[in-house]
Coordinates of C-alpha atoms in Angstrom, one line a residue:
M25 CA 90.4 -7.3 272.4
K26 CA 86.9 -5.0 272.9
R27 CA 89.2 -3.2 275.9
I28 CA 91.7 -2.6 273.6
I29 CA 89.8 -1.1 271.6
F30 CA 88.3 1.5 273.7
I31 CA 91.2 2.5 275.9
G32 CA 93.3 3.3 272.8
Q33 CA 90.2 5.4 271.7
S34 CA 90.4 7.6 274.7
L35 CA 93.6 7.6 274.6
L36 CA 93.5 9.5 271.0
L37 CA 90.6 11.3 271.7
G38 CA 92.9 12.4 275.1
M39 CA 95.5 12.8 273.1
A40 CA 94.8 14.6 269.7
L41 CA 94.5 17.9 269.9
L42 CA 98.5 17.0 271.2
T43 CA 100.3 16.9 268.3
A44 CA 98.0 19.4 266.2
P45 CA 100.1 23.9 265.7
S46 CA 99.7 26.1 268.9
I47 CA 97.0 29.2 268.3
H48 CA 98.0 30.6 271.5
A49 CA 101.2 31.4 269.5
Q50 CA 99.9 33.0 267.4
E51 CA 97.6 35.8 268.9
K52 CA 97.4 39.4 268.5
G53 CA 99.6 38.8 265.9
K54 CA 102.7 39.7 267.8
A55 CA 106.2 38.3 267.2
P56 CA 107.7 36.8 270.4
D57 CA 111.4 37.8 270.9
K58 CA 113.8 34.7 269.8
D59 CA 116.7 35.6 271.7
K60 CA 114.7 35.0 274.7
T61 CA 111.4 32.2 273.1
A62 CA 114.5 29.3 271.4
E63 CA 115.2 28.2 274.8
A64 CA 110.7 27.9 275.8
D65 CA 110.7 26.7 272.1
K66 CA 113.1 24.7 272.0
A67 CA 110.6 22.1 275.6
W68 CA 107.5 22.9 273.1
Q69 CA 109.0 20.6 270.4
E70 CA 110.0 18.1 273.7
F71 CA 107.0 18.0 275.4
L72 CA 105.2 17.3 271.5
K73 CA 107.8 15.1 271.0
E74 CA 106.8 12.8 274.4
S75 CA 102.9 13.4 273.7
R76 CA 102.5 11.3 269.9
P77 CA 99.5 8.8 270.7
P78 CA 100.5 5.4 270.7
G79 CA 100.6 3.9 266.6
G80 CA 98.8 1.2 268.3
P81 CA 98.7 -2.2 269.5
P82 CA 102.3 -3.6 269.4
P83 CA 102.6 -5.9 266.1
E84 CA 103.7 -9.4 267.7
W85 CA 100.0 -8.9 268.4
K86 CA 99.2 -8.9 264.8
G87 CA 96.7 -12.1 264.0
Q88 CA 96.3 -13.6 267.7
L89 CA 93.9 -12.7 270.4
P90 CA 96.9 -10.6 273.6
T91 CA 96.3 -11.9 277.0
Q92 CA 95.4 -9.7 279.1
E93 CA 98.7 -9.6 281.5
Q94 CA 99.8 -7.8 277.3
I95 CA 97.0 -6.1 277.6
D96 CA 97.8 -5.1 280.9
E97 CA 101.4 -4.2 280.9
Y98 CA 100.3 -2.1 277.1
H99 CA 98.4 -0.1 279.1
R100 CA 100.6 0.8 281.3
K101 CA 103.3 1.4 279.8
N102 CA 100.7 4.2 277.6
G103 CA 99.5 4.9 281.2
L104 CA 102.7 5.8 282.2
Q105 CA 103.5 6.8 279.1
T106 CA 101.5 10.4 279.8
A107 CA 102.4 10.6 282.4
K108 CA 105.9 11.3 281.9
A109 CA 104.4 14.3 278.9
A110 CA 101.8 15.6 281.6
D111 CA 105.2 15.9 283.6
L112 CA 107.3 18.3 280.6
A113 CA 103.5 20.1 280.1
R114 CA 103.8 21.0 283.3
A115 CA 108.0 22.1 283.5
F116 CA 107.0 24.4 280.6
Y117 CA 104.6 26.5 282.5
E118 CA 105.8 26.8 285.1
K119 CA 109.4 27.9 284.5
Y120 CA 107.6 29.5 281.2
P121 CA 104.1 31.4 283.0
D122 CA 104.7 34.7 279.7
H123 CA 104.9 32.1 276.6
P124 CA 102.0 32.1 274.1
N125 CA 101.2 28.8 274.9
A126 CA 101.5 28.1 278.9
K127 CA 98.0 27.9 279.0
L128 CA 97.5 26.0 277.0
A129 CA 100.1 23.3 278.1
R130 CA 97.9 23.8 281.7
E131 CA 94.7 22.1 279.6
K132 CA 97.4 19.7 278.4
E133 CA 99.2 18.8 281.9
Y134 CA 94.9 18.3 283.1
K135 CA 94.5 15.7 280.0
L136 CA 97.5 13.8 280.0
N137 CA 96.6 13.2 284.1
E138 CA 93.7 12.1 282.4
V139 CA 94.0 9.9 280.2
S140 CA 96.9 8.6 282.1
V141 CA 94.2 7.5 285.0
E142 CA 91.6 5.8 282.5
L143 CA 94.9 3.5 280.9
G144 CA 95.2 2.3 284.8
N145 CA 97.8 4.6 286.4
T146 CA 97.0 5.2 289.3
S147 CA 99.4 7.3 291.3
R148 CA 98.2 10.4 289.0
E149 CA 94.8 10.2 290.8
A150 CA 95.8 12.6 293.3
R151 CA 97.7 15.0 291.0
L152 CA 94.5 15.1 288.2
Q153 CA 91.4 15.4 291.3
E154 CA 94.6 19.1 292.4
L155 CA 94.6 19.7 289.1
K156 CA 90.4 19.5 289.0
T157 CA 89.6 21.3 292.3
A158 CA 92.1 24.0 290.5
L159 CA 90.2 24.0 287.3
I160 CA 87.2 24.6 289.0
N161 CA 88.1 27.6 291.2
S162 CA 89.5 30.0 288.5
P163 CA 87.3 32.5 287.5
D164 CA 88.5 32.1 283.7
L165 CA 86.9 28.6 283.6
P166 CA 83.3 28.7 282.8
E167 CA 80.6 27.4 284.6
E168 CA 79.7 24.9 282.2
K169 CA 82.5 23.1 281.7
R170 CA 82.9 24.0 286.7
L171 CA 80.2 21.3 286.7
Q172 CA 81.4 19.0 284.4
I173 CA 84.6 18.5 286.1
R174 CA 82.5 18.9 289.1
L175 CA 80.0 16.1 288.6
E176 CA 83.4 13.6 287.5
Q177 CA 84.7 13.7 290.8
L178 CA 81.3 12.9 292.2
T179 CA 81.1 10.2 290.5
R180 CA 85.0 8.7 290.6
E181 CA 83.9 9.9 294.8
M182 CA 80.8 7.9 294.8
I183 CA 81.3 5.1 292.3
G184 CA 84.6 4.4 291.2
N185 CA 85.0 1.8 289.5
R186 CA 82.2 -0.7 291.8
E187 CA 79.7 -1.4 289.6
L188 CA 76.5 -0.6 291.1
E189 CA 72.7 -2.9 290.8
M190 CA 70.4 -0.9 289.7
P191 CA 68.7 -0.1 292.2
A192 CA 71.7 1.8 294.1
L193 CA 73.5 3.4 290.7
L194 CA 69.6 5.3 290.8
E195 CA 70.3 6.7 294.5
V196 CA 73.8 7.5 294.2
Q197 CA 72.6 9.5 290.8
E198 CA 70.3 11.4 292.5
K199 CA 72.3 12.5 295.3
I200 CA 74.9 13.5 292.7
A201 CA 71.9 15.5 290.4
R202 CA 70.6 17.2 294.7
I203 CA 74.8 18.3 295.5
L204 CA 75.1 20.0 291.4
M205 CA 71.4 21.4 291.9
K206 CA 73.0 23.6 295.4
E207 CA 76.5 24.0 293.9
F208 CA 75.1 25.2 290.7
P209 CA 71.7 26.5 291.0
G210 CA 69.7 27.6 287.3
R211 CA 71.6 24.8 285.3
S212 CA 69.6 22.6 283.9
E213 CA 72.0 19.3 284.1
P214 CA 71.0 18.5 287.3
D215 CA 67.2 17.9 286.3
N216 CA 68.7 16.2 283.6
I217 CA 69.9 13.7 285.9
L218 CA 67.3 13.7 287.8
L219 CA 65.5 13.3 285.1
Q220 CA 67.4 10.4 284.3
T221 CA 67.0 8.6 287.4
F222 CA 63.4 9.2 286.9
N223 CA 64.0 6.7 283.5
G224 CA 66.0 4.1 285.9
A225 CA 63.4 4.0 287.8
V226 CA 60.4 3.7 285.7
G227 CA 62.4 0.4 284.4
E228 CA 62.7 -1.1 287.9
G229 CA 59.0 -0.6 288.2
N230 CA 60.2 1.5 291.3
V231 CA 56.5 3.3 291.3
Q232 CA 57.3 5.3 294.3
L233 CA 60.5 6.6 293.5
A234 CA 59.7 7.1 290.2
R235 CA 56.3 9.2 291.3
R236 CA 58.1 11.2 293.9
L237 CA 60.3 12.4 291.2
A238 CA 57.8 13.0 288.1
S239 CA 56.3 15.2 290.4
E240 CA 59.5 17.1 291.4
L241 CA 60.4 17.3 288.0
E242 CA 57.3 18.5 286.1
G243 CA 57.1 21.9 288.7
K244 CA 60.6 22.1 286.1
K245 CA 61.7 23.7 282.8
L246 CA 62.8 20.9 280.5
G247 CA 62.5 20.4 277.1
V248 CA 59.9 19.6 275.0
A249 CA 60.6 16.5 274.0
S250 CA 61.8 15.2 277.7
Q251 CA 57.6 16.5 278.8
N252 CA 56.5 13.9 276.3
I253 CA 58.7 10.9 277.6
M254 CA 58.2 12.0 281.1
R255 CA 54.1 12.2 280.6
A256 CA 54.8 8.6 278.4
Q257 CA 56.5 7.4 280.9
L258 CA 53.7 8.2 284.0
K259 CA 51.1 7.3 281.7
R260 CA 53.3 3.1 282.1
L261 CA 52.8 4.0 285.5
N262 CA 50.4 4.1 286.0
A263 CA 48.7 1.9 283.9
V264 CA 49.5 -0.8 286.2
G265 CA 46.4 -2.9 288.2
H266 CA 44.5 -1.7 285.7
P267 CA 42.6 -3.8 282.6
F268 CA 45.5 -3.1 279.7
I269 CA 43.7 -2.6 276.2
F270 CA 45.6 -3.6 273.7
M271 CA 44.6 -3.4 270.0
A272 CA 47.0 -4.5 267.2
P273 CA 46.7 -5.1 263.6
G274 CA 49.6 -8.2 263.5
I275 CA 51.5 -9.2 260.5
D276 CA 49.3 -11.7 259.3
G277 CA 46.8 -8.9 258.6
K278 CA 44.8 -9.6 261.1
E279 CA 44.0 -8.4 264.7
I280 CA 45.6 -8.7 267.6
N281 CA 42.5 -8.2 271.1
L282 CA 43.7 -8.7 274.2
E283 CA 39.6 -8.9 275.1
H284 CA 39.7 -11.9 273.2
M285 CA 42.4 -12.9 275.5
R286 CA 40.7 -12.8 278.2
G287 CA 41.3 -16.4 281.0
K288 CA 44.6 -16.1 279.6
V289 CA 48.0 -15.3 281.8
V290 CA 49.6 -12.4 279.0
V291 CA 53.1 -10.8 277.9
L292 CA 53.3 -8.0 275.0
D293 CA 57.4 -8.5 274.4
F294 CA 59.0 -5.2 273.2
W295 CA 61.7 -6.9 270.6
A296 CA 63.8 -5.5 268.5
S297 CA 66.6 -7.6 266.4
W298 CA 69.3 -4.9 266.5
C299 CA 69.1 -5.8 270.2
G300 CA 71.2 -8.5 271.4
P301 CA 69.6 -9.3 274.5
C302 CA 66.0 -10.0 272.9
M303 CA 67.6 -12.8 269.8
R304 CA 69.1 -14.3 272.9
A305 CA 65.9 -15.0 274.6
I306 CA 63.4 -16.5 271.9
P307 CA 65.3 -19.6 272.6
E308 CA 63.7 -19.5 276.5
L309 CA 60.7 -17.5 275.5
K310 CA 60.5 -20.6 272.7
E311 CA 60.9 -23.0 275.7
M312 CA 58.0 -21.2 277.9
Y313 CA 56.0 -20.8 275.2
E314 CA 55.6 -24.5 273.5
K315 CA 55.8 -25.2 277.3
Y316 CA 53.1 -23.4 278.6
K317 CA 50.6 -22.2 276.1
P318 CA 48.3 -25.4 276.6
Q319 CA 48.0 -24.0 280.0
G320 CA 46.6 -20.4 278.6
F321 CA 49.5 -18.8 278.2
E322 CA 50.1 -16.4 274.9
I323 CA 53.1 -13.6 273.9
I324 CA 52.5 -10.8 271.6
G325 CA 56.2 -9.9 270.2
L326 CA 56.1 -5.7 269.2
N327 CA 58.1 -5.1 266.6
R328 CA 60.8 -2.8 266.0
D329 CA 63.0 -3.1 263.7
E330 CA 63.5 -1.2 260.0
S331 CA 60.7 -2.7 258.3
M332 CA 57.9 -5.4 257.8
E333 CA 59.7 -7.3 255.5
V334 CA 63.2 -7.2 258.5
L335 CA 60.1 -8.7 260.9
K336 CA 58.9 -11.0 258.4
E337 CA 62.4 -12.9 257.9
V338 CA 63.7 -12.9 261.2
V339 CA 60.2 -14.7 262.2
E340 CA 61.0 -16.8 259.8
K341 CA 64.1 -17.7 260.2
H342 CA 63.8 -18.7 263.5
K343 CA 60.8 -20.2 263.2
I344 CA 58.8 -17.8 265.7
P345 CA 55.6 -19.0 266.5
W346 CA 54.1 -16.4 268.9
L347 CA 51.8 -13.6 267.5
Q348 CA 53.7 -10.2 266.5
H349 CA 52.5 -6.8 265.1
F350 CA 55.3 -4.5 264.0
D351 CA 55.5 -1.1 266.0
M352 CA 57.5 1.3 263.7
G353 CA 54.6 1.2 261.5
N354 CA 53.0 3.8 263.7
P355 CA 53.1 7.1 262.4
E356 CA 52.4 8.3 265.7
G357 CA 55.2 6.4 267.1
G358 CA 53.6 3.2 268.1
W359 CA 52.6 1.2 271.7
A360 CA 56.5 1.6 272.7
A361 CA 55.5 5.6 272.0
K362 CA 52.4 6.1 273.6
Y363 CA 54.3 4.1 276.9
G364 CA 57.9 5.6 277.0
V365 CA 59.1 2.1 276.2
M366 CA 62.7 3.3 275.3
A367 CA 64.8 0.2 275.8
F368 CA 64.4 -3.4 274.7
P369 CA 63.1 -6.0 275.3
T370 CA 60.7 -4.8 277.8
V371 CA 57.8 -6.9 279.1
F372 CA 54.6 -6.3 280.1
L373 CA 52.5 -9.2 282.5
I374 CA 49.4 -9.1 281.8
D375 CA 46.6 -11.5 284.7
K376 CA 43.8 -13.2 283.2
K377 CA 42.3 -10.3 284.2
G378 CA 43.2 -8.2 281.7
I379 CA 44.8 -6.2 284.2
L380 CA 49.0 -5.2 283.8
R381 CA 50.7 -6.8 286.2
E382 CA 54.5 -5.5 285.8
I383 CA 56.4 -3.3 284.0
N384 CA 60.2 -5.1 283.6
A385 CA 58.4 -8.4 283.6
V386 CA 62.6 -9.3 282.3
N387 CA 63.7 -11.2 284.8
D388 CA 62.4 -13.6 286.3
L389 CA 59.9 -14.1 283.8
E390 CA 58.8 -18.2 283.9
E391 CA 58.9 -17.6 287.7
K392 CA 56.4 -14.9 287.2
V393 CA 54.2 -16.4 284.4
K394 CA 53.8 -19.9 286.5
K395 CA 52.7 -17.6 289.9
L396 CA 50.0 -15.5 287.2
L397 CA 49.1 -19.3 285.6
A398 CA 48.1 -21.3 289.6
E399 CA 45.9 -17.8 290.6

């Protein structure tokens, strides 16, 4: 049902303004000539009637999960309906180009075709691209809007409906940013895309790409918050291969000190109970902990829940046996802020010598632990 709700919301957002009274018809306070505009007004009302958003999923779906075929058919019908409304909008402004609502009709044709394509109506893609090209070349279009449309075009051309793995996605993001930099010099949006690419590279542990982008971004006019995040991310990157110092209070009030764990392989697990993947990983971590603890394996949880009480309740409920530090209790933002950790779970992996070996060890964690234990 999630897909239905998402598409439904997109459809309603895309069409929400279609039934609103036109502000264009009242511009300059000039009363229209009734004899000349009666036909146009009738055509406009017909358009508004045809462009009303659907009233939600069909009644027969109530109380039961629809099949994928039913969902597809529902989307198909709505896609055809929005396409029909888009054609009416186009017919209106082409026949009545001087009508006060002509400009609004152009805007609505674009939005309706966009929604129709989102609903799977591929027959509208060509027209949508025509409209986007016309909008981009329009002297009246603000540069910000032009850049947004161009970004959508590039994303559709380079990604489309494909599901890219992170390395490929980062490569595409950087290409898009480079194109936008040339087409829109001086705008901050391409720099922000590069910053997102940098953050993704850090998360993937792609040190070479992250450092290259960081070197470039340091010369950009980024916001203070973005600069602070980038510095923290670089600190995390630069910590790899060096002794990692960690001292913090546990939830029992006793100090947790990595220095006292030399000779053990240690996982620092940044997690929270509101994080679904974090909670799904607990059974696997418990199994690993029981299996490898006798061989010198330890886990330290750095929790990002809203309160210590929540953390203690979760630990007790799920019988989590390893050490826990309440990272949200630090007024300076905690260890997550210090090292730019924004995605959860994030796992730091530390070897027997206390050296930070990985900053994103979530995937294949057990194999990585076994390898370090054997060193």
